Coordinates of C-alpha atoms in Angstrom, one line a residue:
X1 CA 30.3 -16.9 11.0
X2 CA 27.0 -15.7 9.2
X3 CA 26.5 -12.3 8.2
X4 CA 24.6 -10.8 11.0
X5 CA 26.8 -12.1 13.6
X6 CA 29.7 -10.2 11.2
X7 CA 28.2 -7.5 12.0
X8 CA 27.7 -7.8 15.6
X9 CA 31.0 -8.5 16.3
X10 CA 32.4 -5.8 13.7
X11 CA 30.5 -3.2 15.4
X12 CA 31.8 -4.1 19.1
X13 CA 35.1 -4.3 18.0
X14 CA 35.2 -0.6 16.3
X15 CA 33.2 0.7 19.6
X16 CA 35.8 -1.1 22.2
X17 CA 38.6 0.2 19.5
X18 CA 37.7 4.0 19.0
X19 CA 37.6 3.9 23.2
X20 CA 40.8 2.6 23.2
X21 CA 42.4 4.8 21.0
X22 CA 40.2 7.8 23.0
X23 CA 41.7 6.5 26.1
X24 CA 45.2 6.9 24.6
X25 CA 44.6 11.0 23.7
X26 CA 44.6 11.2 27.8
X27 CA 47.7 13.8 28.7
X28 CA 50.6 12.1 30.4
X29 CA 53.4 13.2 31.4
X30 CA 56.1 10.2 31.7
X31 CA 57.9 8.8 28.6
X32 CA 56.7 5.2 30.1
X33 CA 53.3 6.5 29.8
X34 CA 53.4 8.1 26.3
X35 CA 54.6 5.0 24.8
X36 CA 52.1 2.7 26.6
X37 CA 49.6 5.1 25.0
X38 CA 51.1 5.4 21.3
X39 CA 50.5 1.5 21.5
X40 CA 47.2 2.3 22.9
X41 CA 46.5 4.1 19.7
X42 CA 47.8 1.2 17.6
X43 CA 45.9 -1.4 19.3
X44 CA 42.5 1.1 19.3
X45 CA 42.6 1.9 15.3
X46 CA 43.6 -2.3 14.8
X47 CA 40.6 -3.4 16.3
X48 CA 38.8 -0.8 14.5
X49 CA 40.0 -1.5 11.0
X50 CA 39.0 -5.2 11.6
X51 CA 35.4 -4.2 12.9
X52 CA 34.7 -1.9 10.5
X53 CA 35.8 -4.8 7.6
X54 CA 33.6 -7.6 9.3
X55 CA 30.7 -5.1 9.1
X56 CA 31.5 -4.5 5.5
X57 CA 31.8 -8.2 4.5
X58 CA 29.0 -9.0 6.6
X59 CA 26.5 -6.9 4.2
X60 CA 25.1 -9.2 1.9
X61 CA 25.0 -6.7 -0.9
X62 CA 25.9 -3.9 -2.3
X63 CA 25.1 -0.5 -0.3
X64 CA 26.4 2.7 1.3
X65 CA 27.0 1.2 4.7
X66 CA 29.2 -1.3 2.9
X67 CA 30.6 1.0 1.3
X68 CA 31.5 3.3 4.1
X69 CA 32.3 0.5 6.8
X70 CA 35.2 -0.4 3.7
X71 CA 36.6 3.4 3.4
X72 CA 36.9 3.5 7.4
X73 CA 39.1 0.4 7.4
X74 CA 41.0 1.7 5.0
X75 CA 41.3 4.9 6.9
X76 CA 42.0 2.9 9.9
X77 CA 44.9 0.8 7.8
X78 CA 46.2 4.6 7.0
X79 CA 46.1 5.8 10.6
X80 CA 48.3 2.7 11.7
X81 CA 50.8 3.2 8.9
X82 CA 51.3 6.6 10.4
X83 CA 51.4 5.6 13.3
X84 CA 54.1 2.6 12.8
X85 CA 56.0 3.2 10.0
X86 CA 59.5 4.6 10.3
X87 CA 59.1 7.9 8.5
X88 CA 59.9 11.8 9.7
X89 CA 58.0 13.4 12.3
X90 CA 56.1 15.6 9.5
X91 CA 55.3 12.4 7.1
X92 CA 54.2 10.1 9.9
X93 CA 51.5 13.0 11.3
X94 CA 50.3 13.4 7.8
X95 CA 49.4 9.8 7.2
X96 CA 47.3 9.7 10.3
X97 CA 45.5 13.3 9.0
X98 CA 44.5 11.7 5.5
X99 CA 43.8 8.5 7.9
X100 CA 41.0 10.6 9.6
X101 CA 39.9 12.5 7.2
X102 CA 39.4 8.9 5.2
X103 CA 37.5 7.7 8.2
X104 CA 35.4 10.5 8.4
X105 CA 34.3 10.3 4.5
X106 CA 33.5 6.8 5.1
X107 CA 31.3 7.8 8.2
X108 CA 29.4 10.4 6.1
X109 CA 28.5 7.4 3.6
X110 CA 27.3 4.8 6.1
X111 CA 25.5 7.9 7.7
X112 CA 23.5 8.4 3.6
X113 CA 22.6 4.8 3.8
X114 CA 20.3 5.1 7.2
X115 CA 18.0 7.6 5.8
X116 CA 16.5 5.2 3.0
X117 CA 14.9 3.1 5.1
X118 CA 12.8 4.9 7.7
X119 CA 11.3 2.1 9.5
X120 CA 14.3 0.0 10.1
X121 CA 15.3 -0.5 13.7
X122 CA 17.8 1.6 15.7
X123 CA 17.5 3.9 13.0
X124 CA 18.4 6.9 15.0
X125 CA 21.1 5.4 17.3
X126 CA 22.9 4.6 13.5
X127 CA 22.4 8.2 12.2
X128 CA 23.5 9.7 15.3
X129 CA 26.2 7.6 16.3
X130 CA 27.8 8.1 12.0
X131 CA 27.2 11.3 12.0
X132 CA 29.3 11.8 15.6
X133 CA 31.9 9.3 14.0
X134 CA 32.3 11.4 10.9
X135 CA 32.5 15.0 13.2
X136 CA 35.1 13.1 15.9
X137 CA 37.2 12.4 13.0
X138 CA 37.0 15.4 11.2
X139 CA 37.8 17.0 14.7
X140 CA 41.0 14.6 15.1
X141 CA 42.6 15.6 11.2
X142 CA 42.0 19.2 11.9
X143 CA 43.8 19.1 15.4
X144 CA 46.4 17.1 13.5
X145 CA 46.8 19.9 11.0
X146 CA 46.6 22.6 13.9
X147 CA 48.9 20.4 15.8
X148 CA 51.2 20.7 12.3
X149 CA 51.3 24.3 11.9
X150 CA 52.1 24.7 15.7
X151 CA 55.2 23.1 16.1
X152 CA 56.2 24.8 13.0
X153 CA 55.9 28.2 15.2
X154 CA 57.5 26.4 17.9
X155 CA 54.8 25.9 20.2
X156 CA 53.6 23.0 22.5
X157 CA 50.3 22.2 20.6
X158 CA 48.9 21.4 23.6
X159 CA 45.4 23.5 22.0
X160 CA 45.5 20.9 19.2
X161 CA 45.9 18.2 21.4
X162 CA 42.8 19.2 22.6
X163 CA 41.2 18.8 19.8
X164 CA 42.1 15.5 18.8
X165 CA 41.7 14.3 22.5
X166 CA 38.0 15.8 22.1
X167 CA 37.3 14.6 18.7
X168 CA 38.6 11.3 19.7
X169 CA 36.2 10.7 22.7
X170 CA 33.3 12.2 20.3
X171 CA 33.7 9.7 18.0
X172 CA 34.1 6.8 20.5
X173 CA 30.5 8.3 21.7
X174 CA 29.5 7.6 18.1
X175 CA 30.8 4.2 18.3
X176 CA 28.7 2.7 21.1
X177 CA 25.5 4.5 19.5
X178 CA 26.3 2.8 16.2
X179 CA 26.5 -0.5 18.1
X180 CA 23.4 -0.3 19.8
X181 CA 21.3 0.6 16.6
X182 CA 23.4 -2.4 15.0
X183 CA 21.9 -4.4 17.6
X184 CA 18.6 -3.8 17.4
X185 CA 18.5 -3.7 13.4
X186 CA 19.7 -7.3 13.4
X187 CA 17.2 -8.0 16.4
X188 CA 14.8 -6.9 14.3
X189 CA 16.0 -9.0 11.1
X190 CA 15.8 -12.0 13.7
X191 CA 12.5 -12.0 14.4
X192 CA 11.2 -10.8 11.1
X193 CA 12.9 -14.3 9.6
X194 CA 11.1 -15.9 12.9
X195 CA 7.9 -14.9 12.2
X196 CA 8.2 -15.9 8.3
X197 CA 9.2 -19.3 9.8
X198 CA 6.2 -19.4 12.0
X199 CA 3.9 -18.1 9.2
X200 CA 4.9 -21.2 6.4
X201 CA 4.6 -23.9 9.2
X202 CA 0.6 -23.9 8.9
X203 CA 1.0 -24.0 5.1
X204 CA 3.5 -26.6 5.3
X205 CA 1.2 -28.9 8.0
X206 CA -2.2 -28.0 5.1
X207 CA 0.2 -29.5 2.4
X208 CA 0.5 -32.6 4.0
X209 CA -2.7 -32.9 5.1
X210 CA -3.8 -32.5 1.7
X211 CA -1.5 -35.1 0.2
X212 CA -3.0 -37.4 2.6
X213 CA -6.0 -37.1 1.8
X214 CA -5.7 -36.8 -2.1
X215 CA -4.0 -40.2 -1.3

C-alpha cells in the first residue's frame, strides 16, 4: 500500500470510527442496548486508532500532522483501555478522560501543520475539520470530568452526558471534513506528479532524437 493511499484509507477509517462511537453516545434505555453501545464505542475508537496510525505512517516525513495523527492513536489506544480493562468504575472513566484529552492535543498539532502551506488543497476542510476534532474531544474529557464529580453528589449525570454525546458528534463532524480535505490534497499530489510525468516525456522523446542523430 503506497503512502497516499495510507492516508486515504486512514482518514475514512477515523471518519466511519468517530461516527460510530458518536452513534454509541445516543441515550438508551435497555441494558441490551447499553451494551450493544459500549461495544459500539470500542469498535468506533478501534477503527480510529488504526486510521489515525495509517495516516501517520503514511507521511513520508517528519511533520506536525505525523505527529498529531501518532498522539491521537495513542489517545485512541487509551480510550479503549478504559473502556476494556477490568478496573473500578472511577479508574476506567479516568483512562478514557486522559484518552480524550490525548486526542484532542494531537488534533491541535495536525491542526499547526495546515497553516504552513497556504496553497495546498483542501486546506480549509483540514483546518476546520482538526480544529472541530480537537474541541469534540475536549468537549468529551470535560463531560467525563463533569460526569465524575456528578455521581460523586449522587446525581444521574445525565447534563454531562450531554456533553460527551455533543462533543462526540462535533468531532465526528470534524472527521468527514478532515477526510474530504485529505482527498483533495492527495488529488492534488496526483496530478501534480501527472503533470511532471507529462512535462519529461518531450525531453525524454528530444534525447533520443538527438542520440539518433549524433549517431
Amino acid at each position: 500500500m503506497d503512502n497516499q493511499l495510507k492516508e486515504i484509507v486512514g482518514a475514512t477509517l477515523a471518519a466511519i470510527g468517530t461516527i460510530i462511537s458518536a452513534v454509541s453516545t445516543i441515550p438508551v434505555k435497555s441494558e441490551k442496548m447499553e451494551k450493544l453501545f459500549d461495544g459500539l464505542d470500542i469498535v468506533g475508537n478501534s477503527l480510529q486508532g488504526t486510521g489515525n496510525a495509517l495516516q501517520a505512517d503514511g507521511q513520508s516525513g517528519p511533520s506536525l500532522e505525523k505527529v498529531g495523527n501518532e498522539i491521537q492513536a495513542i489517545g485512541n489506544s487509551t480510550v479503549i483501555a478504559g473502556l476494556t480493562l477490568d478496573l473500578e468504575d472511577e479508574n476506567e472513566e479516568k483512562l478514557v478522560i486522559a484518552g480524550n484529552w490525548i486526542q484532542a492535543l494531537g488534533g491541535a498539532t495536525a491542526l499547526g501543520d495546515e497553516f504552513e502551506d497556504p496553497t495546498a488543497a483542501g486546506q480549509l476542510f483540514n483546518i476546520n475539520g482538526n480544529l472541530l476534532q480537537s474541541i469534540g474531544n475536549s468537549l468529551q474529557a470535560i463531560g467525563g470530568t463533569t460526569n465524575l464529580r456528578e455521581k460523586e453528589r449522587g446525581e444521574s449525570g445525565e447534563s454531562a452526558n450531554n456533553i460527551i454525546a455533543i462533543g462526540s458528534w462535533i468531532q465526528a463532524v470534524g472527521s468527514v471534513l478532515s477526510l474530504i480535505g485529505e482527498l483533495q490534497e492527495e488529488n492534488q499530489e496526483i496530478s501534480s506528479e501527472s503533470s511532471e510525468e507529462n512535462n519529461n516525456e518531450p525531453d525524454l522523446k528530444s534525447s533520443v532524437w538527438l542520440n539518433n542523430e549524433l549517431l
